[in-house]
CSV table of C-alpha atoms in Angstrom, one decimal:
chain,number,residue,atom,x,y,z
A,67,UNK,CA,14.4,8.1,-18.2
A,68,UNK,CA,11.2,6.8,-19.8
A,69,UNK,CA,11.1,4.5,-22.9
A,70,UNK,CA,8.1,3.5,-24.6
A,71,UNK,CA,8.0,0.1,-27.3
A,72,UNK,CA,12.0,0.7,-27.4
A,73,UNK,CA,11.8,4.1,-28.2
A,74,UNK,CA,12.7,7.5,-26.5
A,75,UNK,CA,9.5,8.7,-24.0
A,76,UNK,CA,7.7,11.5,-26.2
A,77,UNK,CA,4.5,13.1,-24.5
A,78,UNK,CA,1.4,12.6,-26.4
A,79,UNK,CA,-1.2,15.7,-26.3
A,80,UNK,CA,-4.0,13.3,-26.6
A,81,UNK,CA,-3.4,12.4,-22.8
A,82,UNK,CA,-4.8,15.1,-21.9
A,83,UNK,CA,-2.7,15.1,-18.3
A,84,UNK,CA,-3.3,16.4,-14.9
A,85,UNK,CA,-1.6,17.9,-12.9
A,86,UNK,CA,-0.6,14.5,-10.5
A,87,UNK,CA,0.2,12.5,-13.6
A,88,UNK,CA,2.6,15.2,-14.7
A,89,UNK,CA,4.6,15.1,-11.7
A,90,UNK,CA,4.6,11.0,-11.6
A,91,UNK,CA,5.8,11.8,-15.0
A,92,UNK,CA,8.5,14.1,-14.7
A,93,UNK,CA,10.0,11.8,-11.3
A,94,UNK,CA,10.4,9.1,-14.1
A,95,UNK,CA,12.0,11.4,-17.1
A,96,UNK,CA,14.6,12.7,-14.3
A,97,UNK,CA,15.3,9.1,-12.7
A,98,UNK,CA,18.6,8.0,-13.5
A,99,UNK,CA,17.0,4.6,-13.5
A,100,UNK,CA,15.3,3.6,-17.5
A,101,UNK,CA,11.9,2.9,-16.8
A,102,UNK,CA,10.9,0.6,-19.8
A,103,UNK,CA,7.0,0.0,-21.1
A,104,UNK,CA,5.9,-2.2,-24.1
A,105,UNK,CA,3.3,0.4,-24.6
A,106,UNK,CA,1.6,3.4,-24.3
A,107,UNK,CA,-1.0,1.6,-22.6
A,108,UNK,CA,0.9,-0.4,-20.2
A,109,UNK,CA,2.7,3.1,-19.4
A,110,UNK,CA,-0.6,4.8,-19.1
A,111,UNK,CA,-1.9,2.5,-16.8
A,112,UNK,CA,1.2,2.7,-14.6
A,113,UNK,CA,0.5,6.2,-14.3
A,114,UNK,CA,-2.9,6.3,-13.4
A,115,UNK,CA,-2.7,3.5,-10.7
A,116,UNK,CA,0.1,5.9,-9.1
A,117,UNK,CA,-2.0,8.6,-9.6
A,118,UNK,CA,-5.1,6.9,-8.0
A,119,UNK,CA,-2.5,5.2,-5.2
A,120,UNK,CA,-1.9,9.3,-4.1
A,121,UNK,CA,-5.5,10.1,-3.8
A,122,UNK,CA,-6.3,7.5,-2.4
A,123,UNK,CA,-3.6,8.3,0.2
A,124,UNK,CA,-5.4,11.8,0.3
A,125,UNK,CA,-9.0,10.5,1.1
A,126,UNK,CA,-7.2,8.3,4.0
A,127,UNK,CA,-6.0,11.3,5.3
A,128,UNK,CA,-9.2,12.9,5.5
A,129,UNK,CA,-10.8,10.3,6.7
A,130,UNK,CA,-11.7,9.6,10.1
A,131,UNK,CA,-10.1,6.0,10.3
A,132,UNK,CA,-7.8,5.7,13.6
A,133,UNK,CA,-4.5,4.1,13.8
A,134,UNK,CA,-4.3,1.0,16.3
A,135,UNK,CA,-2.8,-2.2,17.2
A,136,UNK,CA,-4.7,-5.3,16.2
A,137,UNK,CA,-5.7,-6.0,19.8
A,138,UNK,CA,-8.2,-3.1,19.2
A,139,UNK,CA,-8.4,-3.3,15.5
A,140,UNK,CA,-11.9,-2.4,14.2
A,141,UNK,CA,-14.5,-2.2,11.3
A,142,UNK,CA,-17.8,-2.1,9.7
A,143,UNK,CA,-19.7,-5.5,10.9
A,144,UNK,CA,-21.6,-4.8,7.6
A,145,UNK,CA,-18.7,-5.4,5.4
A,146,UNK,CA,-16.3,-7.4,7.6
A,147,UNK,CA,-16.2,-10.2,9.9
A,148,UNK,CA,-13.6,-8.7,12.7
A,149,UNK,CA,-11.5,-11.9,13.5
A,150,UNK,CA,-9.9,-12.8,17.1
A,151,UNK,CA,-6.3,-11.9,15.2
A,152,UNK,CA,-6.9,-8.2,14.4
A,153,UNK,CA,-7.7,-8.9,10.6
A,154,UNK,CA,-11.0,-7.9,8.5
A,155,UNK,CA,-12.3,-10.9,6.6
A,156,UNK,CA,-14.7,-10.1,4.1
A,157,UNK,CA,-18.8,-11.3,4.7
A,158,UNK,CA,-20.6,-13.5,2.6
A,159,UNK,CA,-22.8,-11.9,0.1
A,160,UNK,CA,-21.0,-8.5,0.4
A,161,UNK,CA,-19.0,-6.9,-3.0
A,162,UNK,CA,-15.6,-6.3,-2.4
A,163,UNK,CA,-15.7,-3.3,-4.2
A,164,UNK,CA,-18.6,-2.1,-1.5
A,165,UNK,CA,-16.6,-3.4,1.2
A,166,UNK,CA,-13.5,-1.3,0.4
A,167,UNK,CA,-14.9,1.6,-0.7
A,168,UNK,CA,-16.9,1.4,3.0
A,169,UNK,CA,-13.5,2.3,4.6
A,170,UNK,CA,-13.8,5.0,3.4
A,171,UNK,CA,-17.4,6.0,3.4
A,172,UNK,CA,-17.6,5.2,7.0
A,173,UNK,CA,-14.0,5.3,8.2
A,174,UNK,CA,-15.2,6.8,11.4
A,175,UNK,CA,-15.7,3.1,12.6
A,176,UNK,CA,-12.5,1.6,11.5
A,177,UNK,CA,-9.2,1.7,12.8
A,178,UNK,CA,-6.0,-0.5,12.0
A,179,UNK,CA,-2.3,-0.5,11.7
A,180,UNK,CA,0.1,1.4,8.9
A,181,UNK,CA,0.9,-2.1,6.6
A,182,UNK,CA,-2.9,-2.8,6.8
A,183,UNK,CA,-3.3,0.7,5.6
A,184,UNK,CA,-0.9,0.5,2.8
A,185,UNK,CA,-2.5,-2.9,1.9
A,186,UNK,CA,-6.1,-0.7,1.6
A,187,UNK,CA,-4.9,1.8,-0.1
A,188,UNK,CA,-3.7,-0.7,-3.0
A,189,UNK,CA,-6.7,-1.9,-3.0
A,190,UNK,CA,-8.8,1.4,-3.7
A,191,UNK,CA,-6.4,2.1,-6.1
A,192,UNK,CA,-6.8,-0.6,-8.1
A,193,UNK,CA,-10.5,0.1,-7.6
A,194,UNK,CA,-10.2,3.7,-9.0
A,195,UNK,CA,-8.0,2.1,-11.7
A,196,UNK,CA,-9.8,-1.2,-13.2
A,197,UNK,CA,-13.3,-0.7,-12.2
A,198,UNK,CA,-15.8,-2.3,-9.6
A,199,UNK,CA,-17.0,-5.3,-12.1
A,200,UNK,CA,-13.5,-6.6,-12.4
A,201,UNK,CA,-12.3,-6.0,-8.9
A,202,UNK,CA,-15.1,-7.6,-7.7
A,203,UNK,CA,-14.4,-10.6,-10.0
A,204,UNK,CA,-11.1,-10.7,-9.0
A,205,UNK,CA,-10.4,-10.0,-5.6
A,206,UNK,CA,-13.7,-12.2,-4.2
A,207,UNK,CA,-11.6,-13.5,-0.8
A,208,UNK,CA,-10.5,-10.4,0.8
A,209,UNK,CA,-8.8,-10.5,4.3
A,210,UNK,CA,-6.6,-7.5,5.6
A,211,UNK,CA,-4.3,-8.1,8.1
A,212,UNK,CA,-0.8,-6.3,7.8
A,213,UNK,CA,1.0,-7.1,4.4
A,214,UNK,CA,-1.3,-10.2,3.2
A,215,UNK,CA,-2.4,-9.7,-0.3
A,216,UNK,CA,-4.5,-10.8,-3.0
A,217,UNK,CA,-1.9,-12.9,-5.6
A,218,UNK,CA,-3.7,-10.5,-8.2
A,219,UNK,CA,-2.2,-7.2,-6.5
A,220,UNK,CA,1.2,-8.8,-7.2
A,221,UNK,CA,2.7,-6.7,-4.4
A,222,UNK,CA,7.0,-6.5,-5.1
A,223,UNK,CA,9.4,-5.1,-2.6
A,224,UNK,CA,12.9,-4.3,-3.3
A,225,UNK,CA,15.8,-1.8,-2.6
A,226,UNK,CA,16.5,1.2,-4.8
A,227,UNK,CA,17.6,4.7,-3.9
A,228,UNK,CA,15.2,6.0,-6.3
A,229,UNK,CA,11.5,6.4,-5.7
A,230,UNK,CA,8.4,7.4,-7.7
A,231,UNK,CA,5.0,9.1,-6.2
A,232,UNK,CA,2.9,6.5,-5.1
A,233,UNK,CA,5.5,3.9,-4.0
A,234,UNK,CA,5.1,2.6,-0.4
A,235,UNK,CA,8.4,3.3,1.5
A,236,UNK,CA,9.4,2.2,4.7
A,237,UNK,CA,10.8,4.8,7.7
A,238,UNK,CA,12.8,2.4,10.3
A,239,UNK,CA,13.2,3.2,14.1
A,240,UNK,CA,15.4,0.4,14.8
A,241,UNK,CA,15.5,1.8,18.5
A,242,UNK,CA,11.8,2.0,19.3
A,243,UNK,CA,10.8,1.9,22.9
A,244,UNK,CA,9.7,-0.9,24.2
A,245,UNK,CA,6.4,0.1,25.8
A,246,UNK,CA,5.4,1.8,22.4
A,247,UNK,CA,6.1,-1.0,19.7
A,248,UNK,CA,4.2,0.4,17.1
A,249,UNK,CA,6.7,2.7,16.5
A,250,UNK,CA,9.4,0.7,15.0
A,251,UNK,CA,9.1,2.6,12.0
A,252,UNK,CA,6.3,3.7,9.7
A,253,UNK,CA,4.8,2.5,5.9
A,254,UNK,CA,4.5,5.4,3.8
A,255,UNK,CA,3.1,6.8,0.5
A,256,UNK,CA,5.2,9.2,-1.6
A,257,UNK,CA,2.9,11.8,-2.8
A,258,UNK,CA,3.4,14.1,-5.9
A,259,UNK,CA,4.7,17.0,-3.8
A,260,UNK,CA,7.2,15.2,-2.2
A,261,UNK,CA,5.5,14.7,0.9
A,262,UNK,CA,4.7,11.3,3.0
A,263,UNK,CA,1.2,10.0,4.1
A,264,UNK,CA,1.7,7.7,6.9
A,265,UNK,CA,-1.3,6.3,8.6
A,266,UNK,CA,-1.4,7.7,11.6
A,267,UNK,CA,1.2,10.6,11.0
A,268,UNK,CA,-1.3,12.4,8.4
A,269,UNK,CA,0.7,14.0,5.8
A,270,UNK,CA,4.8,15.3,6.8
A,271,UNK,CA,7.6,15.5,5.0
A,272,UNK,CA,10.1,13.0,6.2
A,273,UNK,CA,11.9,15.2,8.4
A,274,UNK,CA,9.3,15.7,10.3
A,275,UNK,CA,8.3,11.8,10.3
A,276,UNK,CA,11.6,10.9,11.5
A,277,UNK,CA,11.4,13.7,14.4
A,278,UNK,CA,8.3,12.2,15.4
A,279,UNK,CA,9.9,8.4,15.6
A,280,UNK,CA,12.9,9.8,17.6
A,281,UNK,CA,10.3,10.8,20.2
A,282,UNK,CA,9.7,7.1,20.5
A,283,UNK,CA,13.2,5.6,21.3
A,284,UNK,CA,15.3,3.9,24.2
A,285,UNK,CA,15.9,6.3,26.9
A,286,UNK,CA,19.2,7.4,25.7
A,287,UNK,CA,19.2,6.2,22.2
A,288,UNK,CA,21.5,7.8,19.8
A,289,UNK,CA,20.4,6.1,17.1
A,290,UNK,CA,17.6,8.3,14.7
A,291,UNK,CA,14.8,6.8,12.7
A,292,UNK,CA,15.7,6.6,9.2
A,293,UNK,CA,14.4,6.4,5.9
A,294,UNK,CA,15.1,3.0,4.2
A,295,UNK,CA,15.8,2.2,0.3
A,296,UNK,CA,12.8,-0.7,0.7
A,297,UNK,CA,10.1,0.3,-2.1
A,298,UNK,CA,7.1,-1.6,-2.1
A,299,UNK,CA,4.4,-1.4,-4.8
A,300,UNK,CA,2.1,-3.6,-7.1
A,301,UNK,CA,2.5,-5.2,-10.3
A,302,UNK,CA,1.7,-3.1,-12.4
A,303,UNK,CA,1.9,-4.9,-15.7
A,304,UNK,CA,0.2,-7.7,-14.0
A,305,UNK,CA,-2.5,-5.8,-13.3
A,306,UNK,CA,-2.7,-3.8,-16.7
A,307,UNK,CA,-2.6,-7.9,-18.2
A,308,UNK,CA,-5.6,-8.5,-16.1
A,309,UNK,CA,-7.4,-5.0,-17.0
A,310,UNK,CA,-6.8,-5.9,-21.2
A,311,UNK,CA,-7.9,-9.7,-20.8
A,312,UNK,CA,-10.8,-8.7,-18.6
A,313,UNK,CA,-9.8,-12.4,-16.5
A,314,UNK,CA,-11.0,-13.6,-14.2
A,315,UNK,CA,-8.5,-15.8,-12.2
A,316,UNK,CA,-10.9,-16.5,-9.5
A,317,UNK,CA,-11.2,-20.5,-10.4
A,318,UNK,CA,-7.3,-20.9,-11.1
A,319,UNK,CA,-5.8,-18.8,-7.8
A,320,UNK,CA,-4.2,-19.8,-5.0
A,321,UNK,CA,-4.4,-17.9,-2.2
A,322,UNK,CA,-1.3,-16.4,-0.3
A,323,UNK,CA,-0.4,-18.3,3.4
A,324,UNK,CA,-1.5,-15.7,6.2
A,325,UNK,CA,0.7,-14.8,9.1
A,326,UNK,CA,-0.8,-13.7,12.3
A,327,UNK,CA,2.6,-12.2,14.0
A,328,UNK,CA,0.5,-9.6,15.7
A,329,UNK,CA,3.2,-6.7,15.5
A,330,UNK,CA,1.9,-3.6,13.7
A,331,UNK,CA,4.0,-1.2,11.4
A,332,UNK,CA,6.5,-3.9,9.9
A,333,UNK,CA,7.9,-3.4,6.4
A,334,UNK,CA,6.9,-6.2,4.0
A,335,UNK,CA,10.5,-7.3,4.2
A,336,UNK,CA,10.0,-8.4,8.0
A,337,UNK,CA,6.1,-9.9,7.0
A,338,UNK,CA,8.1,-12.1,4.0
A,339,UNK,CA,10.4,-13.0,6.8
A,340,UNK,CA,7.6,-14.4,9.0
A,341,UNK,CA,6.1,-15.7,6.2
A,342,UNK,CA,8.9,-18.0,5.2
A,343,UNK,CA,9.8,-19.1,8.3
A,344,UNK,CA,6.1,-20.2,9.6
A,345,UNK,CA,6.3,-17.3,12.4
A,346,UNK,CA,2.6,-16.7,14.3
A,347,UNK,CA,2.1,-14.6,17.3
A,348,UNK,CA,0.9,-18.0,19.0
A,349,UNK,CA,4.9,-18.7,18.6
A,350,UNK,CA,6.4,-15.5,19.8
């Protein structure tokens, strides 16, 4: 259900629609959840950050970036600084529009782990979505490494049994062999056709996900990989705030704590959980 400045949701033919933003649409309108919007632009903007969260999903897929651990984490020295954890910190000098969008123009010398995939893809997103002269004046101290975020992405996470296209969900594989950790589970984008793109998995539904986990457990596990209620996306009237003030926060922002726990494919649950109790992989 979809209400718009207290009102029931009624399409506008000015929109002018495609064909993504009509399915992103239509997940909402069926929900048995009220999705509530002060406006037509805040809703609008919702939708095309969802919409540009899905191809951006696409052009990962395409690309020729590798799935890794951070031990063997890689990138473009042009753009980023590779640091002894596994992370990409962003060089002096360089645009962070230029820097992200380079993951993409030259993925073939990149390769990192699924939550440091999910984190990029937010961040092209919001590129498609707001523009390069406001990303850039916004997001100025970029460092990926797993779930750590910009304050200005506003990343949420909660459970719900309902989930739109371009949400990041989380596939668990609480009995993951040992020798291959990176298989705990898997951070994934819902696409408009009901489909997943994991990094690393390319694009599957989620039976075929979760058959690919199982392959991946204790000898004589009879526990299967699953697919969890955690949703994970951005602010989206944060952003859209951001996008109508044109602010910059730059001179006022505080910069989220990093964690360095050096274990790929966690859900942001688990990274909040490091994060709050002071975990690093120097203490595990």
């Amino acid at each position: 259900m979809i209400q718009i400045s207290g009102a029931p949701f009624q399409p506008n033919e000015k929109w002018k629609l495609d064909s993504i933003e009509r399915a992103i649409i239509q997940h909402m309108f069926n929900a048995p959840v009220l999705f509530s919007f002060y406006s037509e632009d805040d809703f609008l903007f919702e939708i095309k950050v969802r919409k540009n969260m899905i191809k951006s999903a696409n052009e990962m897929n395409q690309s020729e970036a590798q799935f890794t651990t951070f031990e063997y984490a890689s990138c473009n020295p042009m753009y980023w600084q590779l640091t002894m954890e596994g992370g990409f910190l962003l060089r002096p000098n360089v645009q962070p529009a230029d820097a992200i969008l380079d993951i993409f123009r030259n993925s073939s010398l990149y390769a990192f782990e699924c939550a440091t995939a999910a984190v990029i893809l937010y961040y092209r997103a919001t590129l498609y979505s707001i523009g390069s002269y406001l990303f850039n004046s916004l997001f100025q101290n970029l460092y990926l490494y797993s779930w750590h975020t910009d304050p200005d992405l506003g990343i949420i996470t909660f459970y719900s049994n309902h989930f739109l296209p371009g949400d990041v969900v989380y596939i668990n594989n609480p009995d993951f062999h040992p020798n291959t950790p990176w298989f705990r589970g898997l951070n994934a984008v819902l696409l408009n056709d009901g489909k997943f793109f994991g990094h690393g998995f390319s694009i599957r539904t989620m039976e075929q996900i979760i058959q690919i986990l199982n392959e991946y457990r204790k000898p004589g596990s009879q526990q299967s990989a699953y697919l969890t209620n955690l949703v994970t996306r951005p602010s989206f009237s944060h952003l859209g705030n951001l996008v109508g003030q044109q602010t910059n926060h730059r001179a006022y922002k505080m910069q989220h704590p990093i964690v360095h726990h050096n274990n790929c494919s966690i859900s942001y649950v688990q990274y909040l959980y490091y994060l709050s109790n002071g975990i690093n992989k120097k203490d595990k």
